[in-house]
PDB file of C-alpha atoms and ligand atoms in Angstrom:
ATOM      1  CA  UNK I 618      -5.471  18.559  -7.264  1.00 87.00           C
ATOM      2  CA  UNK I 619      -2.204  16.601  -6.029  1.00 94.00           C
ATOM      3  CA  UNK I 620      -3.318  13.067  -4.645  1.00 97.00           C
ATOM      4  CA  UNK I 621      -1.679  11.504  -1.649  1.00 98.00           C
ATOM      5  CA  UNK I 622      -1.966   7.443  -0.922  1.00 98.00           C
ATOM      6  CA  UNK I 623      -0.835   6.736   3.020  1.00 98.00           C
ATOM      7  CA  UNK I 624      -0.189   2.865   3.657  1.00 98.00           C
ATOM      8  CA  UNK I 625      -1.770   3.194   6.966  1.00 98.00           C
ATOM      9  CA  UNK I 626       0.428   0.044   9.274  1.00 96.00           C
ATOM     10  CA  UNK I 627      -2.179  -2.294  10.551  1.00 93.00           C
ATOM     11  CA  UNK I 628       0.215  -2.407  13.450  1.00 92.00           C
ATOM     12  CA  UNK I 629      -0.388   1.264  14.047  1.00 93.00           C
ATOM     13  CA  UNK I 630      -4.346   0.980  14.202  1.00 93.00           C
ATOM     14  CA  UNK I 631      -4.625  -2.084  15.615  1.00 91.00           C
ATOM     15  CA  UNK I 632      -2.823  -3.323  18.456  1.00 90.00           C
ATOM     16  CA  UNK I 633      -4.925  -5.727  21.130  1.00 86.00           C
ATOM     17  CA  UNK I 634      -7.826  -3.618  19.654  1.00 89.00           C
ATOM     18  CA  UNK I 635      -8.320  -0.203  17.824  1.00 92.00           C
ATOM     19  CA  UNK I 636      -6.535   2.570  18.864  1.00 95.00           C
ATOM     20  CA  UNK I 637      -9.387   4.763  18.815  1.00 95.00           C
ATOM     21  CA  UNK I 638      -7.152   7.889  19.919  1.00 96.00           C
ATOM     22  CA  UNK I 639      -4.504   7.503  17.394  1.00 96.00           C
ATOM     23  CA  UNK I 640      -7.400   6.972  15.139  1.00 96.00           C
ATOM     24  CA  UNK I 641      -8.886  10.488  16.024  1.00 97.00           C
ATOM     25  CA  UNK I 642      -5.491  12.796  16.262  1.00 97.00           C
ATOM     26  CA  UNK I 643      -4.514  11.039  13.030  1.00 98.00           C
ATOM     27  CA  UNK I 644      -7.672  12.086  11.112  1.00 98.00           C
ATOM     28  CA  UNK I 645      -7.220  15.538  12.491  1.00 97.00           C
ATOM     29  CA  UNK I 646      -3.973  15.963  11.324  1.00 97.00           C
ATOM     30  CA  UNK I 647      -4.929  14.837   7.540  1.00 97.00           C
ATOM     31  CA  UNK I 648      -8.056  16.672   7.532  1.00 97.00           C
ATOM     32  CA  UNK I 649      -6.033  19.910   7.941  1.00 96.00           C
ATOM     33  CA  UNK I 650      -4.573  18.827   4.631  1.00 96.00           C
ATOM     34  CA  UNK I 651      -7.569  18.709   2.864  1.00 94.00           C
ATOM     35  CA  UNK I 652      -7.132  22.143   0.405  1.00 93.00           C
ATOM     36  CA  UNK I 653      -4.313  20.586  -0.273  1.00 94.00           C
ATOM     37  CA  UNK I 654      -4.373  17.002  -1.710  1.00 95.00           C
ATOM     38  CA  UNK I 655      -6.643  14.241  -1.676  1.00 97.00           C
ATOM     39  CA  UNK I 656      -6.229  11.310  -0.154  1.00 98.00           C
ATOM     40  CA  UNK I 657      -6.654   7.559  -0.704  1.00 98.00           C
ATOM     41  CA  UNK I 658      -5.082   5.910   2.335  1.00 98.00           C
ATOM     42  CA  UNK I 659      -5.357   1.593   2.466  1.00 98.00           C
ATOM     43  CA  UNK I 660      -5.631   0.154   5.968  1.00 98.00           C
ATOM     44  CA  UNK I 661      -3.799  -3.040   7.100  1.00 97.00           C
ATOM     45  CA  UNK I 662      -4.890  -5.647   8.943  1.00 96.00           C
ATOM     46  CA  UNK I 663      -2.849  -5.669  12.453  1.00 95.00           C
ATOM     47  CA  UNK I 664      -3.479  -7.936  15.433  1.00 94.00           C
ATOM     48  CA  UNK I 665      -6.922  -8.442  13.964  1.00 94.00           C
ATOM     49  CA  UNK I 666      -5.357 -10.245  11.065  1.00 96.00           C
ATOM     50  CA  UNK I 667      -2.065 -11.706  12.988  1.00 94.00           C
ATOM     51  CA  UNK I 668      -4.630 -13.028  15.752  1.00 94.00           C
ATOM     52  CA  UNK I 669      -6.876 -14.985  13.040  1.00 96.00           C
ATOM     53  CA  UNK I 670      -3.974 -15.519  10.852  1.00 96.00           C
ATOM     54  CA  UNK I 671      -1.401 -17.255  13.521  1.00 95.00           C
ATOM     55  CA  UNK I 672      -4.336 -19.144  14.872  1.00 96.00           C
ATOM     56  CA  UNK I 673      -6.237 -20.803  11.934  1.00 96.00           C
ATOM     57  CA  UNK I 674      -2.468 -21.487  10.826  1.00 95.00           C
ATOM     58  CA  UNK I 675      -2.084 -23.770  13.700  1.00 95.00           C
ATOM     59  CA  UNK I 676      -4.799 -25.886  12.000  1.00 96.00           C
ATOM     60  CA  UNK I 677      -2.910 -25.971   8.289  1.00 94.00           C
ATOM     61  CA  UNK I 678      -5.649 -24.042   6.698  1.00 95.00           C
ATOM     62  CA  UNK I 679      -5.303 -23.624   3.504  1.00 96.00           C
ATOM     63  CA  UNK I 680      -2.989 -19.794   2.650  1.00 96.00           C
ATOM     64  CA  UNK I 681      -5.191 -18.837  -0.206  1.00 97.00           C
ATOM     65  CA  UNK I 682      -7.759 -18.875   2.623  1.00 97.00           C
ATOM     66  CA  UNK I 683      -5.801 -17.060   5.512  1.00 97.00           C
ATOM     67  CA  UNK I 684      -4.953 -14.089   2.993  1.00 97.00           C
ATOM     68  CA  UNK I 685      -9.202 -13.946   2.555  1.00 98.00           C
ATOM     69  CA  UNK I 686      -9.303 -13.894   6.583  1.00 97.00           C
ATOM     70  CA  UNK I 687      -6.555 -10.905   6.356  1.00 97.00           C
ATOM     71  CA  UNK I 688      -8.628  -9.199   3.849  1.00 98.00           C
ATOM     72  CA  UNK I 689     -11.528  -9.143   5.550  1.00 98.00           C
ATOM     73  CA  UNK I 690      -9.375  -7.982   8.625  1.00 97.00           C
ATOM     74  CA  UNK I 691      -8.066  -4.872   6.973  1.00 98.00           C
ATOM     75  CA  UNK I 692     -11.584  -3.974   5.127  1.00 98.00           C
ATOM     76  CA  UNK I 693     -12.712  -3.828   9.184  1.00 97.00           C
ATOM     77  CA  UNK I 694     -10.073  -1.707  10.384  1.00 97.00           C
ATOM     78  CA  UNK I 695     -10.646   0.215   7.273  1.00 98.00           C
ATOM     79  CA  UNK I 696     -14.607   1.088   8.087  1.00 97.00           C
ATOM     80  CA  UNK I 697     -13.778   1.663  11.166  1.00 97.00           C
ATOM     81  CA  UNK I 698     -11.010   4.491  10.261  1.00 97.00           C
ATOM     82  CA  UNK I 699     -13.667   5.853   7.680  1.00 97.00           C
ATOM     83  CA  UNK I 700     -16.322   5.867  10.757  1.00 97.00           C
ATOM     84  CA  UNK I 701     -14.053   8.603  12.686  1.00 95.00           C
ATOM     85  CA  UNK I 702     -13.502  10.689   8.847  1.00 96.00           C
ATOM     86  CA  UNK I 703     -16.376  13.066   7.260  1.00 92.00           C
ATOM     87  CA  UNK I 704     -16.413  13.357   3.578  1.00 94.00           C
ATOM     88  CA  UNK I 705     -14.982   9.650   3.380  1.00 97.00           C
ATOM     89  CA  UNK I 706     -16.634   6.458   2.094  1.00 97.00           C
ATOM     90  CA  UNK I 707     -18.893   4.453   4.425  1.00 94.00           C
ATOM     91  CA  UNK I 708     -19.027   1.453   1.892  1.00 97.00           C
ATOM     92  CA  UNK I 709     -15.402   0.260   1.325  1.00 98.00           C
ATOM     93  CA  UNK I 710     -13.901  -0.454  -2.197  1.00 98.00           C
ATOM     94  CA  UNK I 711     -12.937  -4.018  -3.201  1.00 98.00           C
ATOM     95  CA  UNK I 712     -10.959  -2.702  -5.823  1.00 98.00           C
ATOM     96  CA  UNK I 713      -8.186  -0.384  -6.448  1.00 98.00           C
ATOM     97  CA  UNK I 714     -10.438   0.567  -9.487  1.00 98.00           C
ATOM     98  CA  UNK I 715     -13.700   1.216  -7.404  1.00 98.00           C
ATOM     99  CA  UNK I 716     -11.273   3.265  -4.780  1.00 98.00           C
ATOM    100  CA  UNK I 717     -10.137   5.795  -7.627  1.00 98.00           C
ATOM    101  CA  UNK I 718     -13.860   5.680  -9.145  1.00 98.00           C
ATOM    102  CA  UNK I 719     -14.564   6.893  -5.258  1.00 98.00           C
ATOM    103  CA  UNK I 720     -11.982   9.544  -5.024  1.00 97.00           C
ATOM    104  CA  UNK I 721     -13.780  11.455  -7.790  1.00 96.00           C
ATOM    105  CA  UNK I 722     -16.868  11.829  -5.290  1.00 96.00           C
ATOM    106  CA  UNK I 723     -14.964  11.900  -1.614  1.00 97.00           C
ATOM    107  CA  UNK I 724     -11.246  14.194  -0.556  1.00 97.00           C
ATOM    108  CA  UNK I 725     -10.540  10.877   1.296  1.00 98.00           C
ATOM    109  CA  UNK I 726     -11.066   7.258   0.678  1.00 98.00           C
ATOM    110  CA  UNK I 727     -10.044   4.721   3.015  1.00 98.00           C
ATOM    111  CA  UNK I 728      -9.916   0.568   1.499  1.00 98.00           C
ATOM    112  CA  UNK I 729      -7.892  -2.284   2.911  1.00 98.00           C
ATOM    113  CA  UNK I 730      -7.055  -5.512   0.999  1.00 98.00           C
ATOM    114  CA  UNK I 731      -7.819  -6.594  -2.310  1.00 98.00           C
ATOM    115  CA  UNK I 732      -6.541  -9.968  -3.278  1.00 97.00           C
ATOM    116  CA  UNK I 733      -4.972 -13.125  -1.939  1.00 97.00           C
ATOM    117  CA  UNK I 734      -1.258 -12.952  -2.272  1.00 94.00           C
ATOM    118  CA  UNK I 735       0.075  -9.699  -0.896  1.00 94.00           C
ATOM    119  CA  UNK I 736      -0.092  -7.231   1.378  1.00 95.00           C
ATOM    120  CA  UNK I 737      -2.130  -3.530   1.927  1.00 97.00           C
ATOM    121  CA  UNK I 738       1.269  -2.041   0.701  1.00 97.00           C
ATOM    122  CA  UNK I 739       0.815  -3.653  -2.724  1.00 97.00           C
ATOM    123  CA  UNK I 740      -2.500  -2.171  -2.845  1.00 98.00           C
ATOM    124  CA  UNK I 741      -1.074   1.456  -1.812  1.00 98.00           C
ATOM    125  CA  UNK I 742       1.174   1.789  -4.674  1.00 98.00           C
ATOM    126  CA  UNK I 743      -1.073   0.451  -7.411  1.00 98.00           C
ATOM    127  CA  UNK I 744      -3.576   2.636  -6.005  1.00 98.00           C
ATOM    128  CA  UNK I 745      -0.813   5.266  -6.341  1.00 98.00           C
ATOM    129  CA  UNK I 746      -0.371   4.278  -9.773  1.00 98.00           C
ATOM    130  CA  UNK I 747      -3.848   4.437 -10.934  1.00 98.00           C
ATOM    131  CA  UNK I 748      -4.773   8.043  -9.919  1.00 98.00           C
ATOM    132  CA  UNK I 749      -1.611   9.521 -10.497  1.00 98.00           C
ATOM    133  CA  UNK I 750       0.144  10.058  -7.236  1.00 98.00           C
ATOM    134  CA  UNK I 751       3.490  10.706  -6.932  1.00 97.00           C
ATOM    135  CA  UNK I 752       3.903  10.564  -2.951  1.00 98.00           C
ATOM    136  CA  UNK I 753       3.579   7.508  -0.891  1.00 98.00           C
ATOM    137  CA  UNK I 754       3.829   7.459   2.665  1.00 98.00           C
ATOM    138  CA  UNK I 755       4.551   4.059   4.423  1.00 98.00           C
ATOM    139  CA  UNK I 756       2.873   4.822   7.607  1.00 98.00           C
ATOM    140  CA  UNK I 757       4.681   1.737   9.541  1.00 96.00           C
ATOM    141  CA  UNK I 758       5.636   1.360  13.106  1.00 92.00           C
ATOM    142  CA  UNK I 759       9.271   1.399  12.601  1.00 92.00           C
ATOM    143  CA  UNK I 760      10.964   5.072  11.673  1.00 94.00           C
ATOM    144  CA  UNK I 761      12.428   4.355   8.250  1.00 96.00           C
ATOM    145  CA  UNK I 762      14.567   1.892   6.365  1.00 96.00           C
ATOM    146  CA  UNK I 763      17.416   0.635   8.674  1.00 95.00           C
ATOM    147  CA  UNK I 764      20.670  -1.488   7.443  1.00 91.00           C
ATOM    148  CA  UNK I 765      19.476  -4.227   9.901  1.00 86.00           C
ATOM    149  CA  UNK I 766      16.355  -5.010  12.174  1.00 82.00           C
ATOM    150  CA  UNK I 767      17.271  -2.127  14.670  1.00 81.00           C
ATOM    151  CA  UNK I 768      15.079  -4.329  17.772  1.00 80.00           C
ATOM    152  CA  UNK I 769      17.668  -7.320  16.971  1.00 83.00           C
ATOM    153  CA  UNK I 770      21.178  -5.551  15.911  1.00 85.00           C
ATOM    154  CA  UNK I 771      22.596  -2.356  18.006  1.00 86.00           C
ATOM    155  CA  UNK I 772      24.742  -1.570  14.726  1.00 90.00           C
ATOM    156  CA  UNK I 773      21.716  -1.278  12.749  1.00 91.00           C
ATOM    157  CA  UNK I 774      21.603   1.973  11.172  1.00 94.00           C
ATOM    158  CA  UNK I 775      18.796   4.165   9.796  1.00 96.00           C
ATOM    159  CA  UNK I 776      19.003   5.103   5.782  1.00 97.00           C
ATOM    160  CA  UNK I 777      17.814   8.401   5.179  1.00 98.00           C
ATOM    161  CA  UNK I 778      17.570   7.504   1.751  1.00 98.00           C
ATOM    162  CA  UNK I 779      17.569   4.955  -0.951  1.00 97.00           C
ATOM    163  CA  UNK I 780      16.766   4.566  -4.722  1.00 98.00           C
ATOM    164  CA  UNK I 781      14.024   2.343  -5.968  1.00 98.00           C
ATOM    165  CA  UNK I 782      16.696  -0.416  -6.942  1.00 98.00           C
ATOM    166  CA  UNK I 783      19.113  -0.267  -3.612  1.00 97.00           C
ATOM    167  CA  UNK I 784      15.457  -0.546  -1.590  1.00 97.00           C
ATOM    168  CA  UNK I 785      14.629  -3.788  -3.503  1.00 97.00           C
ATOM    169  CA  UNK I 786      18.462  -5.156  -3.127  1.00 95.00           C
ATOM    170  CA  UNK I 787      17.798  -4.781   0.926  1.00 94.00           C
ATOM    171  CA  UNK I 788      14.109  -6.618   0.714  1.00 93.00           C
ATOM    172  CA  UNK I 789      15.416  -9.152  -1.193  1.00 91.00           C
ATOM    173  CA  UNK I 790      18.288  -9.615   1.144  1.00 87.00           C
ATOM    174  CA  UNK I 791      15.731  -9.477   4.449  1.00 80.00           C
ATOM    175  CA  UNK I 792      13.271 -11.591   3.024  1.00 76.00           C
ATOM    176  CA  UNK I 793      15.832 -14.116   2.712  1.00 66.00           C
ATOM    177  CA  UNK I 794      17.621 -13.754   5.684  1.00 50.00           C
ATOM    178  CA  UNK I 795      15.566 -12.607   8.860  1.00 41.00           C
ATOM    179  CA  UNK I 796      11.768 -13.838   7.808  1.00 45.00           C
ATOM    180  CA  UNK I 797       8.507 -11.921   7.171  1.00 54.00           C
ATOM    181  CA  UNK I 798       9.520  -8.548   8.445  1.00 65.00           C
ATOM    182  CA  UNK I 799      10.509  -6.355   5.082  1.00 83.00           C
ATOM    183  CA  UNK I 800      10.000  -2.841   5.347  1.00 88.00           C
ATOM    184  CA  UNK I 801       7.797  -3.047   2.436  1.00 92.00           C
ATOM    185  CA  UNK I 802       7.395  -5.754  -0.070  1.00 91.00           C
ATOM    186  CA  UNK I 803       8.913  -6.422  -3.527  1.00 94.00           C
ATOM    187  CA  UNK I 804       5.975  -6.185  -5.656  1.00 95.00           C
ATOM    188  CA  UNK I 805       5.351  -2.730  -3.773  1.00 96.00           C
ATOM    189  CA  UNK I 806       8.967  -1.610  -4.774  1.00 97.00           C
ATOM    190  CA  UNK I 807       8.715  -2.361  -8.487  1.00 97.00           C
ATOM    191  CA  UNK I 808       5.276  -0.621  -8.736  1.00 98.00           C
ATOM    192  CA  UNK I 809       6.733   2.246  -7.105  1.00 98.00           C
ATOM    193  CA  UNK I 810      10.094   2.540  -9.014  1.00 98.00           C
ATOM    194  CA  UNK I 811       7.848   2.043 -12.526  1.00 98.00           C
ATOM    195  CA  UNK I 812       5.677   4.868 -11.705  1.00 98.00           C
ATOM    196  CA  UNK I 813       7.770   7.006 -10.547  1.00 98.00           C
ATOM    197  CA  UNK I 814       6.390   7.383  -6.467  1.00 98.00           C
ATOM    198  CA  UNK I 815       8.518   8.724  -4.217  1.00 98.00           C
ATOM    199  CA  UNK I 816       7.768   6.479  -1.063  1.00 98.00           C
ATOM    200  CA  UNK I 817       7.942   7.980   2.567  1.00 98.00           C
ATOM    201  CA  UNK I 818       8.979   5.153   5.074  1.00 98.00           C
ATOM    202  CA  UNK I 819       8.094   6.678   8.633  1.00 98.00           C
ATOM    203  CA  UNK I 820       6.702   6.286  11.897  1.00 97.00           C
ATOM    204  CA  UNK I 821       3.222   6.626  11.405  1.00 97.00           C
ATOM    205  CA  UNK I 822       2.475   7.456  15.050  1.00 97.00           C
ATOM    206  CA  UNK I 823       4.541  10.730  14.460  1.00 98.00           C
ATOM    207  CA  UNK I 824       1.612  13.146  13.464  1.00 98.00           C
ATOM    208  CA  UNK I 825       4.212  16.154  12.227  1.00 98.00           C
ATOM    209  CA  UNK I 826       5.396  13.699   9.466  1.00 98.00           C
ATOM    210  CA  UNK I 827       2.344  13.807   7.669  1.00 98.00           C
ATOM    211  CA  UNK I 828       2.509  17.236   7.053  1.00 97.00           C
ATOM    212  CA  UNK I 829       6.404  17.497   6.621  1.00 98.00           C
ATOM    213  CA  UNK I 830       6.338  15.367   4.130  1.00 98.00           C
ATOM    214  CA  UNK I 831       3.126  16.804   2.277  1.00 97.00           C
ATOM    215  CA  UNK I 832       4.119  20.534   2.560  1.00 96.00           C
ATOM    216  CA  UNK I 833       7.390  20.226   2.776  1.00 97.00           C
ATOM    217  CA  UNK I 834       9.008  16.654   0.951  1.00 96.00           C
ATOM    218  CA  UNK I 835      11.232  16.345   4.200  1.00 98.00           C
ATOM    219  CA  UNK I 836      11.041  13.382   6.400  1.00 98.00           C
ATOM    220  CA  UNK I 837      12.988  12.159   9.383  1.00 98.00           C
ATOM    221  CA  UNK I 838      12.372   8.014   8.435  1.00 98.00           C
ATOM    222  CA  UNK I 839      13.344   7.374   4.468  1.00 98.00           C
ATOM    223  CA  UNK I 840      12.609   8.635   1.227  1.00 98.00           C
ATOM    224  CA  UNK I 841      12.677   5.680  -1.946  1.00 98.00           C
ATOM    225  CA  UNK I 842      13.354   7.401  -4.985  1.00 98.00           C
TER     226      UNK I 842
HETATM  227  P1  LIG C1018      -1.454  -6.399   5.812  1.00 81.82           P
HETATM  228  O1  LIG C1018      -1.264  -5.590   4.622  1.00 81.82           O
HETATM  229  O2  LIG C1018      -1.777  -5.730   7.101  1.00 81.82           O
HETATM  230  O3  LIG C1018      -0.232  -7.418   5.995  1.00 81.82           O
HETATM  231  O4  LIG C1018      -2.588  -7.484   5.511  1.00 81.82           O
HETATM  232  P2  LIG C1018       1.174  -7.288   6.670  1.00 81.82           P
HETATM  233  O5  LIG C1018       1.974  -6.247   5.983  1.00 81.82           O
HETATM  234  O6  LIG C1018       1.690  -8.692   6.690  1.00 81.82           O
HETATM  235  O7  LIG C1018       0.849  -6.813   8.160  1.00 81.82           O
HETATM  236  P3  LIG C1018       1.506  -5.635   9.016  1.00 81.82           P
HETATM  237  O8  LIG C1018       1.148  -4.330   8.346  1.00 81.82           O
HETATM  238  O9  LIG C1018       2.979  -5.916   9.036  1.00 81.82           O
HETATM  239  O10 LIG C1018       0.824  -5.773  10.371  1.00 81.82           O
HETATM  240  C1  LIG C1018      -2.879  -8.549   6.426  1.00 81.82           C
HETATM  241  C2  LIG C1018      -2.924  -9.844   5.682  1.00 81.82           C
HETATM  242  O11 LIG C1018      -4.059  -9.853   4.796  1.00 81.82           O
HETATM  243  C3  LIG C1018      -3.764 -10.530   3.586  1.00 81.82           C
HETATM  244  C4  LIG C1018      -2.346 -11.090   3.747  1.00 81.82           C
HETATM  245  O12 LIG C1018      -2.458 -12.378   4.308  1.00 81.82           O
HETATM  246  C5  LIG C1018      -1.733 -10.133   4.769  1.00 81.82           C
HETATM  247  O13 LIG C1018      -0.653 -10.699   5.470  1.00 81.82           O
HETATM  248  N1  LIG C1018      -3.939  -9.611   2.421  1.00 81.82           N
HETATM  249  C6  LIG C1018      -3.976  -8.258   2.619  1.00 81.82           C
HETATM  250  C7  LIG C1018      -4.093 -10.122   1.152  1.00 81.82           C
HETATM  251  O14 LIG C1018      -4.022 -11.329   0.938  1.00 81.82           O
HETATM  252  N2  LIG C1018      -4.315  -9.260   0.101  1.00 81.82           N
HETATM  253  C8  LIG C1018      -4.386  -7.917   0.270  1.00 81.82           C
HETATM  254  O15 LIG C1018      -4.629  -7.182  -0.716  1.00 81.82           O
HETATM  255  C9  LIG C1018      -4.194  -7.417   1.558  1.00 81.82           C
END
């Protein structure tokens, strides 16, 4: 059976609290998938982790640290998306290893973080890599890839697509130039372009995407190829 890995935005789930009714319409509209693929979808960390994060900051605490407070962050989010899914895990996977080990047992398996020094989008594509899937969707809370940061620049234009190598020319060039805010990271983009995963930047709050891109390989954010 084809396997599916969502990055699921910690921005999406958790904004000044869960969003328990995203939460629900979103696990409807994946469990109608379920003849279909399985899924392994990886759970960021959102206000949860900014709010901890930004604070503890403040204070100079050490980074190796502040990641471990971020993990922990998305590994809540993440049993608390599994809570609201039947025929998921209820004990959540440290590793991208244990995840796929999972994934022989459950259609869906829901992790967050797994080590200090990147981000739940990192963990997406090597989970990706490891059981063989060849679609990624970037559930963010922006619509796709744009030229520029489309809330700053009113020329900023969206990219309906991109190959694996002009992708990590433009988050190089952001991550330089306008701070944290890449629309996916670098290590991310080289996992994806080795293995071969075609990666779905959308708006993860649009429910229809899910299943235009699963059924149907069309999207109306970006496709990385
Ligand atoms: P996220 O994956 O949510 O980070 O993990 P992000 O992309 O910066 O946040 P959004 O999606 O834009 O809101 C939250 C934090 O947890 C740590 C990092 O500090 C990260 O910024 N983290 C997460 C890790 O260190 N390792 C992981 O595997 C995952």
């Amino acid at each position: 059976m084809e396997s599916v890995v969502i990055s699921l935005g910690g921005s999406i789930i958790s904004t000044n609290g869960l969003n328990l009714k995203f939460m629900e319409e979103f696990v409807q509209t994946i469990k109608k998938l379920e003849k279909r693929c399985r899924f392994g979808i990886v759970v960021g960390g959102g206000s949860l982790a900014r709010s901890y994060i930004s604070a503890l900051r403040e204070y100079h605490v050490n980074d190796n640290i502040l990641d471990e407070i971020g993990i922990n962050a998305t590994r809540m989010n993440a049993l608390a998306l599994s809570s609201f899914l039947p025929d998921s895990n209820s004990k959540i996977p440290s590793t991208v290893n244990d995840a796929a080990e999972f994934l022989r047992i459950y259609p869906f398996v829901v992790m967050g973080g797994t080590e200090p020094g990147h981000t739940t989008d990192t963990v997406a594509t090597l989970l990706a890599e490891r059981i063989g899937a060849k679609i990624l969707i970037n559930a963010t809370s922006v619509d796709g890839v744009y030229t520029d940061d489309p809330k700053k620049s009113p020329n900023a234009r969206k990219l309906p697509s991109l190959s694996y190598d002009e992708a990590i020319s433009l988050a190089l060039e952001k991550s330089i130039g306008a701070g944290p805010n890449v629309f996916m990271d670098l290590t991310a983009l080289n996992i994806a372009k080795r293995a071969k995963i075609k990666l779905y930047v959308t708006d993860g709050k649009e429910l229809t995407e899910y299943e235009n891109i699963i059924l149907r390989g069309k999207t109306s954010g970006t496709l990385i190829s």
